[in-house]
Structures are given as structure tokens and as C-alpha cells.
Amino acid sequence: MKSELPVFNDRTNICIICEGPEEYDYLNKLNSLGVWNDIYNVSLDNANGNGNIAARYQDRFQNGSYDMIFVFCDTDRKPFEQYEDIKRKINEFHGVDNASEAVIIYSNPCTMQIILQHLDDVALKSPAKRVNAPLIKALTGIDNYKARKDQRQQLMTHITTASFYDMLERVNRMSNNDSELGSSNFGKLVTYLTSESDSWIREIESQLEE
């Protein structure tokens, strides 16, 4: 007979809301590589567009099933209107002016900047796929990259445990100014999820409650 007792999960539950399929596929690949510390159970949520991120964040936060919720998105082009709108809505939701700084993991101009750091030290100048396609082909062999499912699957074959540490070294050298091309705070997320202690969650919670 199946036990009627509740099942308790002693792992720390993390939800990462991904802007779209590229972000989701990339983090899903990292999940499969087992690069995070075993104390974390990382769940991914594909928002299917930056316009859905803020509402999805509020819903997951109010659900109460997670110990911490992050957003993983692009800044896109100046003047970063949609990105700034996400920040504003998260700040308003928490009632704290800089709450978004604690929970948004970004890449300027786009997530492809982080993905390609697995392969080389690159500095993208545009989020446009047609602009970045020649570089993507040179590094991966994928012709005319448009983020189709088959192309994303091929791209993920280049993400390995060894290249993860190459990426991390390069990302940690990036600027942490989200208005600057070639910037990202992705290294912060890696630091959190590879930590043997989840005490950093309490620090973020205090920022969200100031």
C-alpha cells in the first residue's frame, strides 16, 4: 500500500525563470551535467518571452514552493525598455527599489554571449541572430543560426563540464554593469549554485524585505 505520509524534500528548491528556449535549453544542459552542488534542486520555467517574465516571477513567488526564484534574461538593445520594465515590476512587487538586482541574472546583449564563452572569449555587439550567425558558425559549425530547435540541440553538444569551467573563468572577467555591452552577472548564479551552503538565500531575502 502506498504510504499516506508526506514526502519531505531536504534539498534547497531553486526556480529559474528563463526568458525563452535558448535560456531554458542552456540551463537544462548545465543541470544535466551535474555542475551544481547536490544540495540544490534546480527547476526551470520557460516564460516564452520577456513580456511574460514579471508575471511568472510573481506567480512562482506567491506559490511558495521554492526557497529562491531567479530570472535569467537578456538586456537586448538600448534603451533596454523591456528589460527595465521587468526590473521595475519586480521592484514594485517587493516594494524595494533594488530588489531586481538580487534576483535577475542577465547578459548584455544576449544569452548567446554566455553560451559562446564555453568555446572562446567573445564580445558580442548585438543580440541579432543574423549578426552573430557567422561567429556561431565559426565556433560551432552551425550554419545560419536562427535558434531553431535542431540548431539549439546541436549548440548544446558543445556545452561540457570542461567547457563550463572555461566559461566561468571568462564570465567572471566581465563587467557587472548591465548597461554595458559584454557584461553579465551569470558568475553570481554559478557561485550560488555551486556553494556547499545555502546561507546566501537568507542574504537575498533580507535584500527583498528592506
PDB file of C-alpha atoms in Angstrom:
ATOM      1  CA  MET A   1       0.000   0.000   0.000  1.00  0.00           C
ATOM      2  CA  LYS A   2       1.287   3.441  -0.873  1.00  0.00           C
ATOM      3  CA  SER A   3       2.280   5.438   2.177  1.00  0.00           C
ATOM      4  CA  GLU A   4      -0.007   8.311   3.090  1.00  0.00           C
ATOM      5  CA  LEU A   5       2.793  10.123   4.898  1.00  0.00           C
ATOM      6  CA  PRO A   6       4.015  13.365   3.231  1.00  0.00           C
ATOM      7  CA  VAL A   7       7.317  13.216   1.394  1.00  0.00           C
ATOM      8  CA  PHE A   8       9.788  15.805   2.592  1.00  0.00           C
ATOM      9  CA  ASN A   9      12.463  17.138   0.271  1.00  0.00           C
ATOM     10  CA  ASP A  10      15.514  18.226   2.210  1.00  0.00           C
ATOM     11  CA  ARG A  11      17.147  19.789  -0.834  1.00  0.00           C
ATOM     12  CA  THR A  12      17.037  23.540  -1.444  1.00  0.00           C
ATOM     13  CA  ASN A  13      14.486  24.231  -4.186  1.00  0.00           C
ATOM     14  CA  ILE A  14      15.537  26.849  -6.731  1.00  0.00           C
ATOM     15  CA  CYS A  15      13.358  28.073  -9.596  1.00  0.00           C
ATOM     16  CA  ILE A  16      14.918  29.898 -12.540  1.00  0.00           C
ATOM     17  CA  ILE A  17      12.507  31.657 -14.874  1.00  0.00           C
ATOM     18  CA  CYS A  18      14.051  31.605 -18.330  1.00  0.00           C
ATOM     19  CA  GLU A  19      13.245  34.252 -20.925  1.00  0.00           C
ATOM     20  CA  GLY A  20      12.909  31.730 -23.730  1.00  0.00           C
ATOM     21  CA  PRO A  21      14.053  28.449 -25.306  1.00  0.00           C
ATOM     22  CA  GLU A  22      17.760  29.351 -25.556  1.00  0.00           C
ATOM     23  CA  GLU A  23      17.990  30.212 -21.868  1.00  0.00           C
ATOM     24  CA  TYR A  24      15.953  27.136 -20.929  1.00  0.00           C
ATOM     25  CA  ASP A  25      17.988  24.754 -23.091  1.00  0.00           C
ATOM     26  CA  TYR A  26      21.271  26.138 -21.812  1.00  0.00           C
ATOM     27  CA  LEU A  27      20.402  25.838 -18.122  1.00  0.00           C
ATOM     28  CA  ASN A  28      18.806  22.454 -18.732  1.00  0.00           C
ATOM     29  CA  LYS A  29      22.107  21.314 -20.226  1.00  0.00           C
ATOM     30  CA  LEU A  30      24.003  22.579 -17.182  1.00  0.00           C
ATOM     31  CA  ASN A  31      21.515  20.712 -14.977  1.00  0.00           C
ATOM     32  CA  SER A  32      22.228  17.513 -16.894  1.00  0.00           C
ATOM     33  CA  LEU A  33      25.990  17.960 -16.469  1.00  0.00           C
ATOM     34  CA  GLY A  34      25.624  17.965 -12.698  1.00  0.00           C
ATOM     35  CA  VAL A  35      27.743  21.083 -12.210  1.00  0.00           C
ATOM     36  CA  TRP A  36      25.573  22.376  -9.353  1.00  0.00           C
ATOM     37  CA  ASN A  37      26.024  21.265  -5.766  1.00  0.00           C
ATOM     38  CA  ASP A  38      23.786  18.337  -4.860  1.00  0.00           C
ATOM     39  CA  ILE A  39      22.021  20.302  -2.120  1.00  0.00           C
ATOM     40  CA  TYR A  40      20.134  22.250  -4.804  1.00  0.00           C
ATOM     41  CA  ASN A  41      17.130  21.072  -6.765  1.00  0.00           C
ATOM     42  CA  VAL A  42      17.020  23.459  -9.738  1.00  0.00           C
ATOM     43  CA  SER A  43      13.714  23.750 -11.615  1.00  0.00           C
ATOM     44  CA  LEU A  44      13.439  25.691 -14.866  1.00  0.00           C
ATOM     45  CA  ASP A  45      10.431  27.648 -16.104  1.00  0.00           C
ATOM     46  CA  ASN A  46      10.328  28.822 -19.722  1.00  0.00           C
ATOM     47  CA  ALA A  47       8.468  32.158 -19.813  1.00  0.00           C
ATOM     48  CA  ASN A  48       8.402  32.085 -23.646  1.00  0.00           C
ATOM     49  CA  GLY A  49       9.174  35.788 -23.974  1.00  0.00           C
ATOM     50  CA  ASN A  50      10.399  38.625 -21.793  1.00  0.00           C
ATOM     51  CA  GLY A  51       6.907  40.118 -21.662  1.00  0.00           C
ATOM     52  CA  ASN A  52       5.781  37.172 -19.527  1.00  0.00           C
ATOM     53  CA  ILE A  53       8.668  37.181 -17.054  1.00  0.00           C
ATOM     54  CA  ALA A  54       7.421  39.590 -14.381  1.00  0.00           C
ATOM     55  CA  ALA A  55       4.003  37.928 -14.054  1.00  0.00           C
ATOM     56  CA  ARG A  56       5.606  34.485 -13.981  1.00  0.00           C
ATOM     57  CA  TYR A  57       8.011  35.630 -11.261  1.00  0.00           C
ATOM     58  CA  GLN A  58       5.174  36.956  -9.108  1.00  0.00           C
ATOM     59  CA  ASP A  59       3.183  33.754  -9.579  1.00  0.00           C
ATOM     60  CA  ARG A  60       6.092  31.486  -8.619  1.00  0.00           C
ATOM     61  CA  PHE A  61       6.994  33.672  -5.643  1.00  0.00           C
ATOM     62  CA  GLN A  62       3.448  33.675  -4.284  1.00  0.00           C
ATOM     63  CA  ASN A  63       3.181  29.927  -4.870  1.00  0.00           C
ATOM     64  CA  GLY A  64       5.624  29.413  -2.006  1.00  0.00           C
ATOM     65  CA  SER A  65       7.110  26.171  -3.362  1.00  0.00           C
ATOM     66  CA  TYR A  66      10.629  27.476  -3.825  1.00  0.00           C
ATOM     67  CA  ASP A  67      13.375  28.634  -1.497  1.00  0.00           C
ATOM     68  CA  MET A  68      14.610  31.116  -4.108  1.00  0.00           C
ATOM     69  CA  ILE A  69      13.481  32.330  -7.526  1.00  0.00           C
ATOM     70  CA  PHE A  70      15.726  33.871 -10.162  1.00  0.00           C
ATOM     71  CA  VAL A  71      15.108  35.394 -13.590  1.00  0.00           C
ATOM     72  CA  PHE A  72      17.533  34.654 -16.450  1.00  0.00           C
ATOM     73  CA  CYS A  73      17.192  37.055 -19.396  1.00  0.00           C
ATOM     74  CA  ASP A  74      18.809  39.310 -21.994  1.00  0.00           C
ATOM     75  CA  THR A  75      19.128  43.052 -21.734  1.00  0.00           C
ATOM     76  CA  ASP A  76      18.676  43.267 -25.525  1.00  0.00           C
ATOM     77  CA  ARG A  77      19.306  46.637 -27.212  1.00  0.00           C
ATOM     78  CA  LYS A  78      19.404  50.117 -25.729  1.00  0.00           C
ATOM     79  CA  PRO A  79      17.350  51.689 -24.269  1.00  0.00           C
ATOM     80  CA  PHE A  80      16.622  48.256 -22.713  1.00  0.00           C
ATOM     81  CA  GLU A  81      12.921  49.096 -22.422  1.00  0.00           C
ATOM     82  CA  GLN A  82      11.594  45.562 -21.816  1.00  0.00           C
ATOM     83  CA  TYR A  83      14.485  44.647 -19.527  1.00  0.00           C
ATOM     84  CA  GLU A  84      13.986  47.820 -17.490  1.00  0.00           C
ATOM     85  CA  ASP A  85      10.265  47.079 -17.337  1.00  0.00           C
ATOM     86  CA  ILE A  86      10.985  43.652 -15.834  1.00  0.00           C
ATOM     87  CA  LYS A  87      13.237  45.265 -13.224  1.00  0.00           C
ATOM     88  CA  ARG A  88      10.628  47.897 -12.398  1.00  0.00           C
ATOM     89  CA  LYS A  89       7.831  45.344 -11.951  1.00  0.00           C
ATOM     90  CA  ILE A  90       9.938  43.108  -9.700  1.00  0.00           C
ATOM     91  CA  ASN A  91      10.975  46.124  -7.618  1.00  0.00           C
ATOM     92  CA  GLU A  92       7.341  47.210  -7.282  1.00  0.00           C
ATOM     93  CA  PHE A  93       6.250  43.679  -6.389  1.00  0.00           C
ATOM     94  CA  HIS A  94       8.691  43.554  -3.480  1.00  0.00           C
ATOM     95  CA  GLY A  95       8.349  47.235  -2.626  1.00  0.00           C
ATOM     96  CA  VAL A  96      12.132  47.581  -2.696  1.00  0.00           C
ATOM     97  CA  ASP A  97      13.954  49.878  -5.125  1.00  0.00           C
ATOM     98  CA  ASN A  98      16.747  47.437  -5.987  1.00  0.00           C
ATOM     99  CA  ALA A  99      15.082  44.052  -5.415  1.00  0.00           C
ATOM    100  CA  SER A 100      15.627  43.126  -9.066  1.00  0.00           C
ATOM    101  CA  GLU A 101      19.407  43.361  -8.647  1.00  0.00           C
ATOM    102  CA  ALA A 102      19.249  40.405  -6.265  1.00  0.00           C
ATOM    103  CA  VAL A 103      17.186  38.056  -8.460  1.00  0.00           C
ATOM    104  CA  ILE A 104      17.820  38.932 -12.120  1.00  0.00           C
ATOM    105  CA  ILE A 105      20.654  37.124 -13.884  1.00  0.00           C
ATOM    106  CA  TYR A 106      21.341  38.941 -17.138  1.00  0.00           C
ATOM    107  CA  SER A 107      23.624  39.055 -20.127  1.00  0.00           C
ATOM    108  CA  ASN A 108      24.199  42.145 -22.251  1.00  0.00           C
ATOM    109  CA  PRO A 109      23.404  41.986 -25.115  1.00  0.00           C
ATOM    110  CA  CYS A 110      22.103  38.389 -25.003  1.00  0.00           C
ATOM    111  CA  THR A 111      22.440  34.927 -23.507  1.00  0.00           C
ATOM    112  CA  MET A 112      24.400  33.727 -26.542  1.00  0.00           C
ATOM    113  CA  GLN A 113      27.257  35.791 -25.110  1.00  0.00           C
ATOM    114  CA  ILE A 114      27.429  33.388 -22.145  1.00  0.00           C
ATOM    115  CA  ILE A 115      26.926  30.232 -24.217  1.00  0.00           C
ATOM    116  CA  LEU A 116      29.779  31.105 -26.550  1.00  0.00           C
ATOM    117  CA  GLN A 117      32.092  31.699 -23.591  1.00  0.00           C
ATOM    118  CA  HIS A 118      32.265  27.904 -23.389  1.00  0.00           C
ATOM    119  CA  LEU A 119      34.122  27.972 -26.689  1.00  0.00           C
ATOM    120  CA  ASP A 120      36.070  31.232 -26.828  1.00  0.00           C
ATOM    121  CA  ASP A 121      36.420  34.665 -25.267  1.00  0.00           C
ATOM    122  CA  VAL A 122      33.902  36.589 -27.359  1.00  0.00           C
ATOM    123  CA  ALA A 123      32.327  40.022 -27.100  1.00  0.00           C
ATOM    124  CA  LEU A 124      29.022  40.272 -28.939  1.00  0.00           C
ATOM    125  CA  LYS A 125      27.943  43.715 -30.091  1.00  0.00           C
ATOM    126  CA  SER A 126      24.354  42.844 -30.952  1.00  0.00           C
ATOM    127  CA  PRO A 127      21.615  40.409 -29.885  1.00  0.00           C
ATOM    128  CA  ALA A 128      20.602  39.969 -33.553  1.00  0.00           C
ATOM    129  CA  LYS A 129      20.956  36.372 -34.705  1.00  0.00           C
ATOM    130  CA  ARG A 130      21.800  37.385 -38.268  1.00  0.00           C
ATOM    131  CA  VAL A 131      24.688  39.476 -36.942  1.00  0.00           C
ATOM    132  CA  ASN A 132      26.023  36.720 -34.698  1.00  0.00           C
ATOM    133  CA  ALA A 133      25.424  33.834 -37.121  1.00  0.00           C
ATOM    134  CA  PRO A 134      28.899  33.956 -38.771  1.00  0.00           C
ATOM    135  CA  LEU A 135      30.652  33.783 -35.399  1.00  0.00           C
ATOM    136  CA  ILE A 136      28.370  30.974 -34.227  1.00  0.00           C
ATOM    137  CA  LYS A 137      29.174  29.024 -37.390  1.00  0.00           C
ATOM    138  CA  ALA A 138      32.902  29.571 -36.941  1.00  0.00           C
ATOM    139  CA  LEU A 139      32.781  28.282 -33.356  1.00  0.00           C
ATOM    140  CA  THR A 140      30.180  25.516 -33.667  1.00  0.00           C
ATOM    141  CA  GLY A 141      29.762  24.666 -37.345  1.00  0.00           C
ATOM    142  CA  ILE A 142      26.057  25.556 -37.197  1.00  0.00           C
ATOM    143  CA  ASP A 143      25.103  27.306 -40.421  1.00  0.00           C
ATOM    144  CA  ASN A 144      22.752  30.327 -40.397  1.00  0.00           C
ATOM    145  CA  TYR A 145      21.826  30.030 -36.726  1.00  0.00           C
ATOM    146  CA  LYS A 146      18.223  31.102 -36.047  1.00  0.00           C
ATOM    147  CA  ALA A 147      17.644  29.296 -32.728  1.00  0.00           C
ATOM    148  CA  ARG A 148      15.547  26.530 -34.293  1.00  0.00           C
ATOM    149  CA  LYS A 149      15.106  23.514 -32.027  1.00  0.00           C
ATOM    150  CA  ASP A 150      17.534  21.358 -34.033  1.00  0.00           C
ATOM    151  CA  GLN A 151      20.109  24.167 -34.018  1.00  0.00           C
ATOM    152  CA  ARG A 152      19.745  24.656 -30.266  1.00  0.00           C
ATOM    153  CA  GLN A 153      20.209  20.926 -29.741  1.00  0.00           C
ATOM    154  CA  GLN A 154      23.371  20.982 -31.842  1.00  0.00           C
ATOM    155  CA  LEU A 155      24.617  24.041 -29.961  1.00  0.00           C
ATOM    156  CA  MET A 156      24.175  22.278 -26.613  1.00  0.00           C
ATOM    157  CA  THR A 157      26.509  19.459 -27.672  1.00  0.00           C
ATOM    158  CA  HIS A 158      29.341  21.978 -27.240  1.00  0.00           C
ATOM    159  CA  ILE A 159      28.446  22.568 -23.591  1.00  0.00           C
ATOM    160  CA  THR A 160      30.546  20.201 -21.469  1.00  0.00           C
ATOM    161  CA  THR A 161      31.769  20.019 -17.900  1.00  0.00           C
ATOM    162  CA  ALA A 162      35.264  21.026 -19.040  1.00  0.00           C
ATOM    163  CA  SER A 163      33.986  23.984 -21.072  1.00  0.00           C
ATOM    164  CA  PHE A 164      31.798  25.022 -18.114  1.00  0.00           C
ATOM    165  CA  TYR A 165      34.902  25.987 -16.165  1.00  0.00           C
ATOM    166  CA  ASP A 166      36.329  27.802 -19.206  1.00  0.00           C
ATOM    167  CA  MET A 167      33.064  29.749 -19.420  1.00  0.00           C
ATOM    168  CA  LEU A 168      33.124  30.586 -15.738  1.00  0.00           C
ATOM    169  CA  GLU A 169      36.640  31.973 -15.893  1.00  0.00           C
ATOM    170  CA  ARG A 170      35.688  34.208 -18.820  1.00  0.00           C
ATOM    171  CA  VAL A 171      32.340  35.325 -17.387  1.00  0.00           C
ATOM    172  CA  ASN A 172      33.976  36.282 -14.097  1.00  0.00           C
ATOM    173  CA  ARG A 173      36.132  38.768 -16.015  1.00  0.00           C
ATOM    174  CA  MET A 174      33.078  40.520 -17.453  1.00  0.00           C
ATOM    175  CA  SER A 175      31.767  43.847 -16.252  1.00  0.00           C
ATOM    176  CA  ASN A 176      28.823  43.723 -13.859  1.00  0.00           C
ATOM    177  CA  ASN A 177      27.243  46.890 -15.255  1.00  0.00           C
ATOM    178  CA  ASP A 178      24.060  45.792 -17.029  1.00  0.00           C
ATOM    179  CA  SER A 179      24.043  48.846 -19.296  1.00  0.00           C
ATOM    180  CA  GLU A 180      27.462  47.941 -20.709  1.00  0.00           C
ATOM    181  CA  LEU A 181      27.930  45.708 -23.747  1.00  0.00           C
ATOM    182  CA  GLY A 182      29.693  42.494 -22.866  1.00  0.00           C
ATOM    183  CA  SER A 183      28.526  42.487 -19.252  1.00  0.00           C
ATOM    184  CA  SER A 184      26.893  39.736 -17.205  1.00  0.00           C
ATOM    185  CA  ASN A 185      26.371  38.649 -13.621  1.00  0.00           C
ATOM    186  CA  PHE A 186      25.979  34.980 -14.553  1.00  0.00           C
ATOM    187  CA  GLY A 187      29.035  34.184 -12.436  1.00  0.00           C
ATOM    188  CA  LYS A 188      26.976  35.155  -9.395  1.00  0.00           C
ATOM    189  CA  LEU A 189      24.414  32.452 -10.129  1.00  0.00           C
ATOM    190  CA  VAL A 190      27.183  29.883 -10.565  1.00  0.00           C
ATOM    191  CA  THR A 191      28.703  30.904  -7.223  1.00  0.00           C
ATOM    192  CA  TYR A 192      25.344  30.416  -5.518  1.00  0.00           C
ATOM    193  CA  LEU A 193      24.522  27.051  -7.065  1.00  0.00           C
ATOM    194  CA  THR A 194      27.961  25.546  -6.544  1.00  0.00           C
ATOM    195  CA  SER A 195      28.103  26.625  -2.894  1.00  0.00           C
ATOM    196  CA  GLU A 196      28.007  23.944  -0.207  1.00  0.00           C
ATOM    197  CA  SER A 197      25.827  26.209   1.946  1.00  0.00           C
ATOM    198  CA  ASP A 198      22.568  27.910   1.036  1.00  0.00           C
ATOM    199  CA  SER A 199      23.104  30.717   3.561  1.00  0.00           C
ATOM    200  CA  TRP A 200      23.250  33.125   0.611  1.00  0.00           C
ATOM    201  CA  ILE A 201      19.464  32.732   0.344  1.00  0.00           C
ATOM    202  CA  ARG A 202      18.994  34.485   3.672  1.00  0.00           C
ATOM    203  CA  GLU A 203      21.143  37.359   2.435  1.00  0.00           C
ATOM    204  CA  ILE A 204      18.993  37.752  -0.679  1.00  0.00           C
ATOM    205  CA  GLU A 205      15.781  37.507   1.339  1.00  0.00           C
ATOM    206  CA  SER A 206      16.975  40.385   3.510  1.00  0.00           C
ATOM    207  CA  GLN A 207      17.512  42.473   0.351  1.00  0.00           C
ATOM    208  CA  LEU A 208      13.980  41.689  -0.806  1.00  0.00           C
ATOM    209  CA  GLU A 209      12.495  42.746   2.510  1.00  0.00           C
ATOM    210  CA  GLU A 210      14.359  46.015   3.142  1.00  0.00           C
TER     211      GLU A 210
END
